[in-house]
mmCIF file of C-alpha atoms and ligand atoms in Angstrom:
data_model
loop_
_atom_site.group_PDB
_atom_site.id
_atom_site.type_symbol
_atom_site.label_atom_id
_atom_site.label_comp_id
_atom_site.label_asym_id
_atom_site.label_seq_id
_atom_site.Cartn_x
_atom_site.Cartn_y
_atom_site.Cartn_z
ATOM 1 C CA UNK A 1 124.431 92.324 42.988
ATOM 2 C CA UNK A 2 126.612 91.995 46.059
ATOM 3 C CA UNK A 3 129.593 90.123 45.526
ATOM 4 C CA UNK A 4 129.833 86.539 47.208
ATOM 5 C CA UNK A 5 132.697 88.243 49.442
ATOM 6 C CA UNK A 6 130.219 90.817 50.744
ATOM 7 C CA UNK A 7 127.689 88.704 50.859
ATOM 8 C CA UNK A 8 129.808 86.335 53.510
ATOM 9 C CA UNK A 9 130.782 89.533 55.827
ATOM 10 C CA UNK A 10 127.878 90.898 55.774
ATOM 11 C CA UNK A 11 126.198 87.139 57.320
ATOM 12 C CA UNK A 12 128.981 88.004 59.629
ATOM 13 C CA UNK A 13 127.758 91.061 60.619
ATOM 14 C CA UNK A 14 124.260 90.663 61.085
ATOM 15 C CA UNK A 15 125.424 88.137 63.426
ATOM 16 C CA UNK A 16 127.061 90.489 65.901
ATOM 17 C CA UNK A 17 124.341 92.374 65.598
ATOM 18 C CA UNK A 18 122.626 89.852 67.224
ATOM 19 C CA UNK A 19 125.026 89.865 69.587
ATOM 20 C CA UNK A 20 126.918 86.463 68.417
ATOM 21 C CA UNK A 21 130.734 87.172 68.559
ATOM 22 C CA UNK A 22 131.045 83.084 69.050
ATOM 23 C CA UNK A 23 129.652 82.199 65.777
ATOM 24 C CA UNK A 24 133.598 81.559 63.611
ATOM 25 C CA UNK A 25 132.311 79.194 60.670
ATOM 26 C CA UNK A 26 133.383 82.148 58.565
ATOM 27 C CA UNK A 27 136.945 82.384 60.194
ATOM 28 C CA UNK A 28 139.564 80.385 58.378
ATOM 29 C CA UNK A 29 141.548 78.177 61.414
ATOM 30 C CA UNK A 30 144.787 80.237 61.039
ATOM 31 C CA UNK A 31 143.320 83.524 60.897
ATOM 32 C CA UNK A 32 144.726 86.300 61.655
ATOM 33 C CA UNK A 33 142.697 88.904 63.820
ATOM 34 C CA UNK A 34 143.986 92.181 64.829
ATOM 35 C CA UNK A 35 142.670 95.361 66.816
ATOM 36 C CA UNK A 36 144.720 97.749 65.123
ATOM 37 C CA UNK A 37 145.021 100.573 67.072
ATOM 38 C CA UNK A 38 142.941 101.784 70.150
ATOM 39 C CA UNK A 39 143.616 101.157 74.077
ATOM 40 C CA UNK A 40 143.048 97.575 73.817
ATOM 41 C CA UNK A 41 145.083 96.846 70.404
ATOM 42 C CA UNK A 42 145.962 93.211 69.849
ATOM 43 C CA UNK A 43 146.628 90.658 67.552
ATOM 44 C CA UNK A 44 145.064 86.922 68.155
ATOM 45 C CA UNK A 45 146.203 83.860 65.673
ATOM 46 C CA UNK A 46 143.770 81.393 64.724
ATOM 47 C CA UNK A 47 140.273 80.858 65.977
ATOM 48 C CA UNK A 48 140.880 79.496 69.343
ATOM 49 C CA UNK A 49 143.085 82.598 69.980
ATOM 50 C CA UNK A 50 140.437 84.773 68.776
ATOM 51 C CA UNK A 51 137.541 83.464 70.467
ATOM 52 C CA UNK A 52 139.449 84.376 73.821
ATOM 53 C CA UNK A 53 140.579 86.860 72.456
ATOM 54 C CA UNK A 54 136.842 88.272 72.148
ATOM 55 C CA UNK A 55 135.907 87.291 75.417
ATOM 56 C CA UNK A 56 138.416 89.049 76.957
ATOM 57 C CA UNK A 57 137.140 92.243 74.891
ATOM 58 C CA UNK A 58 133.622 92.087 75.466
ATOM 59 C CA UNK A 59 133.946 91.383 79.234
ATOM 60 C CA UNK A 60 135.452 94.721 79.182
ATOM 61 C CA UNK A 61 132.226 96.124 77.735
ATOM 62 C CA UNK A 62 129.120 96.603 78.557
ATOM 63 C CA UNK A 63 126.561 96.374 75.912
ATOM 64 C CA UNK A 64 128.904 96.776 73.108
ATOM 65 C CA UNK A 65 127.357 96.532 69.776
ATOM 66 C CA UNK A 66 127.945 96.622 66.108
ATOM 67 C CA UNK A 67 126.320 99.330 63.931
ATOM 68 C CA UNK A 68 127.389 98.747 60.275
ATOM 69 C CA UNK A 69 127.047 101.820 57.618
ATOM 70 C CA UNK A 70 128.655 100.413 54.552
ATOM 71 C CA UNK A 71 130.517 97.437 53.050
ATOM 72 C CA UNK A 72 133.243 98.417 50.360
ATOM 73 C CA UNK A 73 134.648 96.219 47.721
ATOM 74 C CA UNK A 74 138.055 96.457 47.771
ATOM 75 C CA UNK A 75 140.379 94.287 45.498
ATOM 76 C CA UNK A 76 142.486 90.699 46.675
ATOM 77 C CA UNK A 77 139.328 89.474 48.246
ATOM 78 C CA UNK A 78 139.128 92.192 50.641
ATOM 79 C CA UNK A 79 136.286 93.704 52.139
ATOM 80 C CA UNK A 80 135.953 96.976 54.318
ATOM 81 C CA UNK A 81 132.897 97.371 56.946
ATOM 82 C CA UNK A 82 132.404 101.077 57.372
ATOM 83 C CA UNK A 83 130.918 100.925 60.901
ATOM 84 C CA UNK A 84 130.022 102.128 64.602
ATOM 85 C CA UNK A 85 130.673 100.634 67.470
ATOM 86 C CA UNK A 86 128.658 101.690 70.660
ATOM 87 C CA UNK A 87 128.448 100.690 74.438
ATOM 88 C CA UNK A 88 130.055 101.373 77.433
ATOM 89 C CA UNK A 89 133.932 100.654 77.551
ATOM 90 C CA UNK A 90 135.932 99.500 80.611
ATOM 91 C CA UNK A 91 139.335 99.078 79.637
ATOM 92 C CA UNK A 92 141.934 97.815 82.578
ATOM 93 C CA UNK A 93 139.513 99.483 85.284
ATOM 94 C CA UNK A 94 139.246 102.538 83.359
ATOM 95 C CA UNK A 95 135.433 103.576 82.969
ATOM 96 C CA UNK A 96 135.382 104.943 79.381
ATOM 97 C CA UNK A 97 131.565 106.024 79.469
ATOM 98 C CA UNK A 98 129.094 105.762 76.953
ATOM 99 C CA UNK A 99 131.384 105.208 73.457
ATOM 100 C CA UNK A 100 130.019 105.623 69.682
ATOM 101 C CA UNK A 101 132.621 105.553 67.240
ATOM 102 C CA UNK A 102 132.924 105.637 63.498
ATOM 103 C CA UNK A 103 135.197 102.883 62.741
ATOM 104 C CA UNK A 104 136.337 100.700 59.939
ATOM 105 C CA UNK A 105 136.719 96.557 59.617
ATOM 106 C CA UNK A 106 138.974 94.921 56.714
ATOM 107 C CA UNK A 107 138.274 91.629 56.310
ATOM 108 C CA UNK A 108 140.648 89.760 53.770
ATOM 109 C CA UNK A 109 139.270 86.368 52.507
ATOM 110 C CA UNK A 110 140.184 83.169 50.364
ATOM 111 C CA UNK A 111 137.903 80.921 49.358
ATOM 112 C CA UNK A 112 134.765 81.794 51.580
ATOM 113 C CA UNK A 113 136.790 82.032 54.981
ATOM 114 C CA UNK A 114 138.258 85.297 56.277
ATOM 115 C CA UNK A 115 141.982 84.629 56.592
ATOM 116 C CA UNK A 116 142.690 88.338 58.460
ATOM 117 C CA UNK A 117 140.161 90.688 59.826
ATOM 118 C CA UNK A 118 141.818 94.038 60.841
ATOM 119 C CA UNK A 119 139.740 96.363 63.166
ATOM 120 C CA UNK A 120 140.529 99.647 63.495
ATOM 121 C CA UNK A 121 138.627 102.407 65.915
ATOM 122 C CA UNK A 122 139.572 104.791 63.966
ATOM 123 C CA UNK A 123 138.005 104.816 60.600
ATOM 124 C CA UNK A 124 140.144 108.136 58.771
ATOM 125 C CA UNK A 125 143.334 106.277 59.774
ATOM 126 C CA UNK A 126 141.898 103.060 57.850
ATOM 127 C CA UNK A 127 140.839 104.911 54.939
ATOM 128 C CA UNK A 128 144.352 106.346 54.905
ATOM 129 C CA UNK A 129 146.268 103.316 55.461
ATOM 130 C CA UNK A 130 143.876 101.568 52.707
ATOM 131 C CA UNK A 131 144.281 104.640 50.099
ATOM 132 C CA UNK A 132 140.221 104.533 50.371
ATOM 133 C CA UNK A 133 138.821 107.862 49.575
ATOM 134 C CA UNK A 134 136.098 108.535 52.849
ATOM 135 C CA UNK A 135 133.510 109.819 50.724
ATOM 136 C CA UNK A 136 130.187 109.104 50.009
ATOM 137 C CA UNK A 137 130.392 106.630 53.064
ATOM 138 C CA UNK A 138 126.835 106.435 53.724
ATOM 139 C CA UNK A 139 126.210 106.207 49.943
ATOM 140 C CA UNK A 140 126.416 102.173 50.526
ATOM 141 C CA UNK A 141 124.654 102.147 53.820
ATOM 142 C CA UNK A 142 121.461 102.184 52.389
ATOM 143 C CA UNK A 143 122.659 98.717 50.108
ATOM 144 C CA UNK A 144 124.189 97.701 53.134
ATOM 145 C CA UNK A 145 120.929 97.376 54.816
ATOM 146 C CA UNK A 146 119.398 95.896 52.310
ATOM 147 C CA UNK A 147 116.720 98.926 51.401
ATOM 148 C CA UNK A 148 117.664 100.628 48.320
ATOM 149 C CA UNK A 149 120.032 100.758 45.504
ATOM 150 C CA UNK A 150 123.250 102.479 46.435
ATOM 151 C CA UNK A 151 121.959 105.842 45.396
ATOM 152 C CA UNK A 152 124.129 109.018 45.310
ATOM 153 C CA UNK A 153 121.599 111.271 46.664
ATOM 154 C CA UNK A 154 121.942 109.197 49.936
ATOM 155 C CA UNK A 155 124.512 111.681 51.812
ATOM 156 C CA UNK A 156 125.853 111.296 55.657
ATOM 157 C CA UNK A 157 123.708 109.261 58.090
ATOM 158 C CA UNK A 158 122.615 111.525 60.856
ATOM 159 C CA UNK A 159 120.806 109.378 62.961
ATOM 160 C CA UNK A 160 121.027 105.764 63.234
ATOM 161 C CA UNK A 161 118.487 103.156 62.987
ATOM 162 C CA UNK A 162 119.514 102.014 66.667
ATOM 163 C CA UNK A 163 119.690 105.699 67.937
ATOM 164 C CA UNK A 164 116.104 106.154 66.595
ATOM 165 C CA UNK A 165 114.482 103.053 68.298
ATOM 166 C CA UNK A 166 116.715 104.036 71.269
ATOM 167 C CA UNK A 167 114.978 107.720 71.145
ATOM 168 C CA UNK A 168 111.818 106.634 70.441
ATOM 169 C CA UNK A 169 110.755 104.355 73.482
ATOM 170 C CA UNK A 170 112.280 107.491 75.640
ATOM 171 C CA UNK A 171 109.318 109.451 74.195
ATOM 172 C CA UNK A 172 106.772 106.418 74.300
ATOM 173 C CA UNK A 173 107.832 106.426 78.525
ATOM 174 C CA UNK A 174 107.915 109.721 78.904
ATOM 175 C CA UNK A 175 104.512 110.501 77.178
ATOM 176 C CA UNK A 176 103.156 107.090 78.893
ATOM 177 C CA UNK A 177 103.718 108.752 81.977
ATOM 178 C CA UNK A 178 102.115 112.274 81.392
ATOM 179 C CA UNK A 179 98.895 110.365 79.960
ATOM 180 C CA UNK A 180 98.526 108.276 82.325
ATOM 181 C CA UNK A 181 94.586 108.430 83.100
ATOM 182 C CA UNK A 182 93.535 110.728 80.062
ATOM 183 C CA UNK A 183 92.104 110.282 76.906
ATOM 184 C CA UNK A 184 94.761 110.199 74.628
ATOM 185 C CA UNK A 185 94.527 110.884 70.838
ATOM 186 C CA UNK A 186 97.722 110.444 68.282
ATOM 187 C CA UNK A 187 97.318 112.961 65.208
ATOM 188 C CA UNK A 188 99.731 111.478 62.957
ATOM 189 C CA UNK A 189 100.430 114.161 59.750
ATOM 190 C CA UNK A 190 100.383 111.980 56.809
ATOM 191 C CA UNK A 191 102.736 110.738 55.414
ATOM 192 C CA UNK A 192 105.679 111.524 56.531
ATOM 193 C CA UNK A 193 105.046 110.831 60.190
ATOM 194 C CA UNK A 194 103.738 107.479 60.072
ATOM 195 C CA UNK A 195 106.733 105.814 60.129
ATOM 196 C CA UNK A 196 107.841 107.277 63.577
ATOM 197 C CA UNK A 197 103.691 107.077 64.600
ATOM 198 C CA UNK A 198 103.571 102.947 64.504
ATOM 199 C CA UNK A 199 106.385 103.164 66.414
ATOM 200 C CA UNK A 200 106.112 105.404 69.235
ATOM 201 C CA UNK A 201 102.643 104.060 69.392
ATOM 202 C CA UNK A 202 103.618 100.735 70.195
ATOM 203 C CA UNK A 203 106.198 102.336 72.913
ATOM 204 C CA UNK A 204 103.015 103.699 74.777
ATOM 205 C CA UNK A 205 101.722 101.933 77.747
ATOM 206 C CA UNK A 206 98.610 103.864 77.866
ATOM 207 C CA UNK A 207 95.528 103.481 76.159
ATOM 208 C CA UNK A 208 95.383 105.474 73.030
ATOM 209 C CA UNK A 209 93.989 106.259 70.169
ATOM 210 C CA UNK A 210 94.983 107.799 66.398
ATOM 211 C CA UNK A 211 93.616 109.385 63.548
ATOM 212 C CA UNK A 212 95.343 111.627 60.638
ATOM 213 C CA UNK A 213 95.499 114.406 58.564
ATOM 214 C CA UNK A 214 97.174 115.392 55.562
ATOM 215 C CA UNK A 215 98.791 118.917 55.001
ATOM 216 C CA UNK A 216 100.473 119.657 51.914
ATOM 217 C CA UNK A 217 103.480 122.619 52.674
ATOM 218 C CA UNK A 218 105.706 121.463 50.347
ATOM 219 C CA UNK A 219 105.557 120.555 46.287
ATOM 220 C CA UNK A 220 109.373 118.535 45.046
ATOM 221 C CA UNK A 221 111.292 121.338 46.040
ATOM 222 C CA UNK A 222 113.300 121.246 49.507
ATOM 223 C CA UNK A 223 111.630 124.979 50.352
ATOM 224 C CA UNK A 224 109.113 125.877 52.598
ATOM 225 C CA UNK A 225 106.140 127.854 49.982
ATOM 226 C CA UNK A 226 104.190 128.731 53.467
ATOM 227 C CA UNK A 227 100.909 127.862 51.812
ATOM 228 C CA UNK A 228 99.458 125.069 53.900
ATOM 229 C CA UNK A 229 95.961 123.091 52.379
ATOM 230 C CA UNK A 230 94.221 120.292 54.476
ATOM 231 C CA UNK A 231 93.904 117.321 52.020
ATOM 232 C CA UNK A 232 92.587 114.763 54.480
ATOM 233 C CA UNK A 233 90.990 115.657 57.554
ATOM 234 C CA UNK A 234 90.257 114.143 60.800
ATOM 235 C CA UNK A 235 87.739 111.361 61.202
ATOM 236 C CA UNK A 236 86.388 112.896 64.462
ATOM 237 C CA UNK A 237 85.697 115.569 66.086
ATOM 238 C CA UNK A 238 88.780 116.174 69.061
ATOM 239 C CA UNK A 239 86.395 117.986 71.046
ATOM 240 C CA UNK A 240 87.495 117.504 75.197
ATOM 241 C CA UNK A 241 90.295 115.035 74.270
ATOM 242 C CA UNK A 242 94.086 115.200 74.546
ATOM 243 C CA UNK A 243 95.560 115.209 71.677
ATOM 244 C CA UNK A 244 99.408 114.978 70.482
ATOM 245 C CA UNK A 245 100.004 116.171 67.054
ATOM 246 C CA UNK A 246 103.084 113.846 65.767
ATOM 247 C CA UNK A 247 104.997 115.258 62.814
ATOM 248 C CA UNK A 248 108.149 114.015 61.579
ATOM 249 C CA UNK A 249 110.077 117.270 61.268
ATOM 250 C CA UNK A 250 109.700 120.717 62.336
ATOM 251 C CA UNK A 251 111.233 123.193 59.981
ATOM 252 C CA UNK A 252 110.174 126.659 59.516
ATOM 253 C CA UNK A 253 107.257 125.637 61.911
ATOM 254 C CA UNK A 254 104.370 127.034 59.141
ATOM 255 C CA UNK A 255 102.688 124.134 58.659
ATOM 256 C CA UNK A 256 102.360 123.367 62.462
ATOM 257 C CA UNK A 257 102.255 126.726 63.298
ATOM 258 C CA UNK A 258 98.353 126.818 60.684
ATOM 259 C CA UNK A 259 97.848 123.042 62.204
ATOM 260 C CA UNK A 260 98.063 124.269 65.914
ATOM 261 C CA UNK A 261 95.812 126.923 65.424
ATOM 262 C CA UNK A 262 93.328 124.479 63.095
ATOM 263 C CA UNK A 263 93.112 122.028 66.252
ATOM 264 C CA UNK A 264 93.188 124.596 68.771
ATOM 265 C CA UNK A 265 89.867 125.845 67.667
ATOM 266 C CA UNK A 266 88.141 122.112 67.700
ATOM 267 C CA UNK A 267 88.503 122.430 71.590
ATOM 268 C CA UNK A 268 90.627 119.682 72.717
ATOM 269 C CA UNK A 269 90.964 119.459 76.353
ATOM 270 C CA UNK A 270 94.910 119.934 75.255
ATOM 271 C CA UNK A 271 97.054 119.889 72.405
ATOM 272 C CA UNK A 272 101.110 118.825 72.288
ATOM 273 C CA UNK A 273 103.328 118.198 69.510
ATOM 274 C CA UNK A 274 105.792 115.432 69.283
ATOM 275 C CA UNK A 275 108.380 115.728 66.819
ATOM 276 C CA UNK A 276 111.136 113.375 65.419
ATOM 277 C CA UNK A 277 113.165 115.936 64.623
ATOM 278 C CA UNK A 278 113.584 119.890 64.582
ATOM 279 C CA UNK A 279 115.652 122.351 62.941
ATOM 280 C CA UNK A 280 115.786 125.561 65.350
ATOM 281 C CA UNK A 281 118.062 127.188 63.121
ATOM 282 C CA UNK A 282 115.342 127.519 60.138
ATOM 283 C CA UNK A 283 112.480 127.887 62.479
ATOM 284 C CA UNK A 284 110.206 131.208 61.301
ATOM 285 C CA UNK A 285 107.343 131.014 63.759
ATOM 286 C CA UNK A 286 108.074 130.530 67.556
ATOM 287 C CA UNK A 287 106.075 127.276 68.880
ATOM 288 C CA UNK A 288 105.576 125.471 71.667
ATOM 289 C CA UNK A 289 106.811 121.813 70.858
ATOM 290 C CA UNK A 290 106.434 119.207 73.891
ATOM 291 C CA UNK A 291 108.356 116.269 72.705
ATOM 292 C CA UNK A 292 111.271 116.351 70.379
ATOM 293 C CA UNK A 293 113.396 113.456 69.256
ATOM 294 C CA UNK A 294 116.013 115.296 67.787
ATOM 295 C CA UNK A 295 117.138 118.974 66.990
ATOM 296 C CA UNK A 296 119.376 118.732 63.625
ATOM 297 C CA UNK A 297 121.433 120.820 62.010
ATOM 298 C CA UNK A 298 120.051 122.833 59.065
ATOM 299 C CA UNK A 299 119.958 120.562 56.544
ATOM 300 C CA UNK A 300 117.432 118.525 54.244
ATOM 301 C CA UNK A 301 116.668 115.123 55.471
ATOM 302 C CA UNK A 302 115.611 111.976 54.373
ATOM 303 C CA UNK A 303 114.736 108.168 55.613
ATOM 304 C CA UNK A 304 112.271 107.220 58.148
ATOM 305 C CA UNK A 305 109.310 108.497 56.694
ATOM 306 C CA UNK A 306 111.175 111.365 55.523
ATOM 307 C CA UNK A 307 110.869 111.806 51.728
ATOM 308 C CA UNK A 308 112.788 113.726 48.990
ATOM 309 C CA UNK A 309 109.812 114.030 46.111
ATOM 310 C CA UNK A 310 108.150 111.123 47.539
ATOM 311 C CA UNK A 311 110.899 109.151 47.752
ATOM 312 C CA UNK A 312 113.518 108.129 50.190
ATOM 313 C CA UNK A 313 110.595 107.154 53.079
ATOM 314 C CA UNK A 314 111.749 103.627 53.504
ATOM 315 C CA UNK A 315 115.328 104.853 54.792
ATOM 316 C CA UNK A 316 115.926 102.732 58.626
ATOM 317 C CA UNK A 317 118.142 105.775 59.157
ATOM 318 C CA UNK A 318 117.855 109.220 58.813
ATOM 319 C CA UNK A 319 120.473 110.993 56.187
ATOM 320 C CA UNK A 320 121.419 114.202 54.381
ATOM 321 C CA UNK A 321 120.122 114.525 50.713
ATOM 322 C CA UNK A 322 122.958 115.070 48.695
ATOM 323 C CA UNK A 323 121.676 117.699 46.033
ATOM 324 C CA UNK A 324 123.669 118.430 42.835
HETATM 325 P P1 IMP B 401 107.597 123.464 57.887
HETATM 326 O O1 IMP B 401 106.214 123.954 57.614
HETATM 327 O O2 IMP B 401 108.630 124.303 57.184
HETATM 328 O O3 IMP B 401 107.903 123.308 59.357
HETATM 329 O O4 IMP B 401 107.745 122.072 57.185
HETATM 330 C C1 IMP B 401 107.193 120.925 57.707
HETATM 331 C C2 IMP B 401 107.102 119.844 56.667
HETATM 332 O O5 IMP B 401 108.039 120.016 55.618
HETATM 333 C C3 IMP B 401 107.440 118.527 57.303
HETATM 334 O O6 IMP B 401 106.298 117.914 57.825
HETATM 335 C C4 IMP B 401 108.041 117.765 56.170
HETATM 336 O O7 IMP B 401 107.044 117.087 55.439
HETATM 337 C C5 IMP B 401 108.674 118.809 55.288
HETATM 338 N N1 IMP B 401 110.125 118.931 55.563
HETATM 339 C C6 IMP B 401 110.753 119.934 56.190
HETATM 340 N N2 IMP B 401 112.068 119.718 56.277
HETATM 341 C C7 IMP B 401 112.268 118.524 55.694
HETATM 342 C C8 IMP B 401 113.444 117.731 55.476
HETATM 343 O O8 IMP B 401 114.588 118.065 55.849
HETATM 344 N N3 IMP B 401 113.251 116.552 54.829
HETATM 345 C C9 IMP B 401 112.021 116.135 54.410
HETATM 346 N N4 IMP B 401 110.911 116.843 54.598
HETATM 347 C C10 IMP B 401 111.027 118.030 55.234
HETATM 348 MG MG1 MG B 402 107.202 115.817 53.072
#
């Protein structure tokens, strides 16, 4: 159970999220509020000070936003928001471009109001300054969102929920715009891809259709055994349509590699694969993918659809598996 103190910054939060930085009910009237390091470092005093104080700071953003990761406990009433901040910064003139950070929030409270809220950009020098070890960050980001126990085989967050929805309407436009006019069919690859699937499919502007199949490549373990069976297949034949294939990840490329040539061989007037995400480093088979989300780093994945032994799916975010 989240304690009442985490409870109360995290309503805080999810408030910003939604773009409120007005909203102060939580703020006691003398509170202290302090950017603690960064080009526009300040210190406000009570809430009418801060309230300006925030104006002034968002008016020299554009679009800033509040991504949070993870909420620590820490003792006195104090909490500490692991989180990122994104947007565009313009500080004094200065056009800072497109800025994602990893930074950290203390929020020290007494009786239900925040009495100090120290931000700091940078979240290593928090963690030092706070004798907070860093590890294990994104350990609590899955409580923090509300969609699993904190769970140590949750490791490092390696793509954001907001990233994802940010990536995925690129695709729907850009594959909107190459079907324009043709008979479009979504193969979504059970089941890992039909998390990604419902959404990219309601990013497309053009009439579509789906259907799926179900490939087993893989039993619990995070290897590739190359053997690829067809559990489900289509409901109809593909024969003279366009198809996209959409898988979640491509790794060694095997099973697409046996699902390619499986399709190719129904006839389809043409055949593309959409991926969430690709490893290039641990591909085995060359192929031809058309859409890609994003290429990772080799390392097993989970969230968003993505599953460790069946679990793990439900992830908003996609994050390393800590094994051990
Ligand atoms: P491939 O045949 O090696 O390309 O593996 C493709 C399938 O393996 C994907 O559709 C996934 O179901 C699974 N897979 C590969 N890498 C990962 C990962 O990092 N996390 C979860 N599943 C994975
Ligand atoms: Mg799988």
């Amino acid at each position: 159970m989240a304690s009442a103190n985490v409870t109360l910054v995290r309503s805080i939060v999810e408030a910003w999220e939604r773009g409120e930085f007005g909203s102060v009910e939580w703020a006691d009237p003398e509170i202290d509020f302090v950017i603690a390091d960064g080009p526009a470092a300040a210190s406000w005093k009570g809430i009418a000070e801060m309230a300006g104080g925030w104006r002034d700071f968002l008016g020299s953003w554009e679009g800033f936003r509040v991504v949070p990761e993870a909420y620590r406990e820490l003792d006195g009433g104090r909490v500490l928001l692991l989180l990122g901040n994104t947007g565009r910064g313009k500080t004094s003139g200065l056009d800072l471009g497109e800025i994602r950070t990893k930074s950290a929030n203390l929020f020290e409270i007494r009786d239900g109001k925040v009495t100090r809220l120290v931000a700091y950009w940078d979240r290593d020098r928090a963690l030092d300054e706070l004798g907070v070890a860093g590890e294990s960050d994104s350990a609590s980001a899955a409580t923090s969102r509300g969609t699993a126990p904190a769970d140590s085989e949750i490791g490092e967050v390696l793509v954001e929920a907001d990233a994802l929805e940010a990536r995925v309407r690129e695709l729907g436009d850009q594959i909107s715009r190459d079907y324009e006019g043709r008979d479009l069919l979504l193969v979504g690859i059970l089941k890992g891809a039909v998390f990604f699937l419902s959404d990219l499919m309601r990013a497309l502007t053009v009439p579509c259709e789906v259907d799926f199949m179900a490939l087993a490549s893989y039993g619990s373990s995070t290897d590739s055994s190359g053997v690829v069976r067809i559990l489900k297949d289509l409901d109809a034949p593909i024969e003279g349509r366009d198809v996209v294939i959409v898988e979640d990840i491509v790794d060694s490329g095997l099973t697409l590699s046996y699902l390619l040539r499986t399709l190719e061989a129904r006839q389809p007037a043409s055949l593309e694969v959409c991926a969430l995400l690709t490893k290039p480093e641990r591909r085995k088979v060359e192929l031809p993918i058309r859409y890609v989300g994003f290429e990772i780093e080799n390392r097993f994945v989970i969230g968003y659809g993505l599953d460790h032994a069946q679990r793990f799916r439900n992830l908003p975010y996609v994050a390393v598996l800590n094994e051990g």
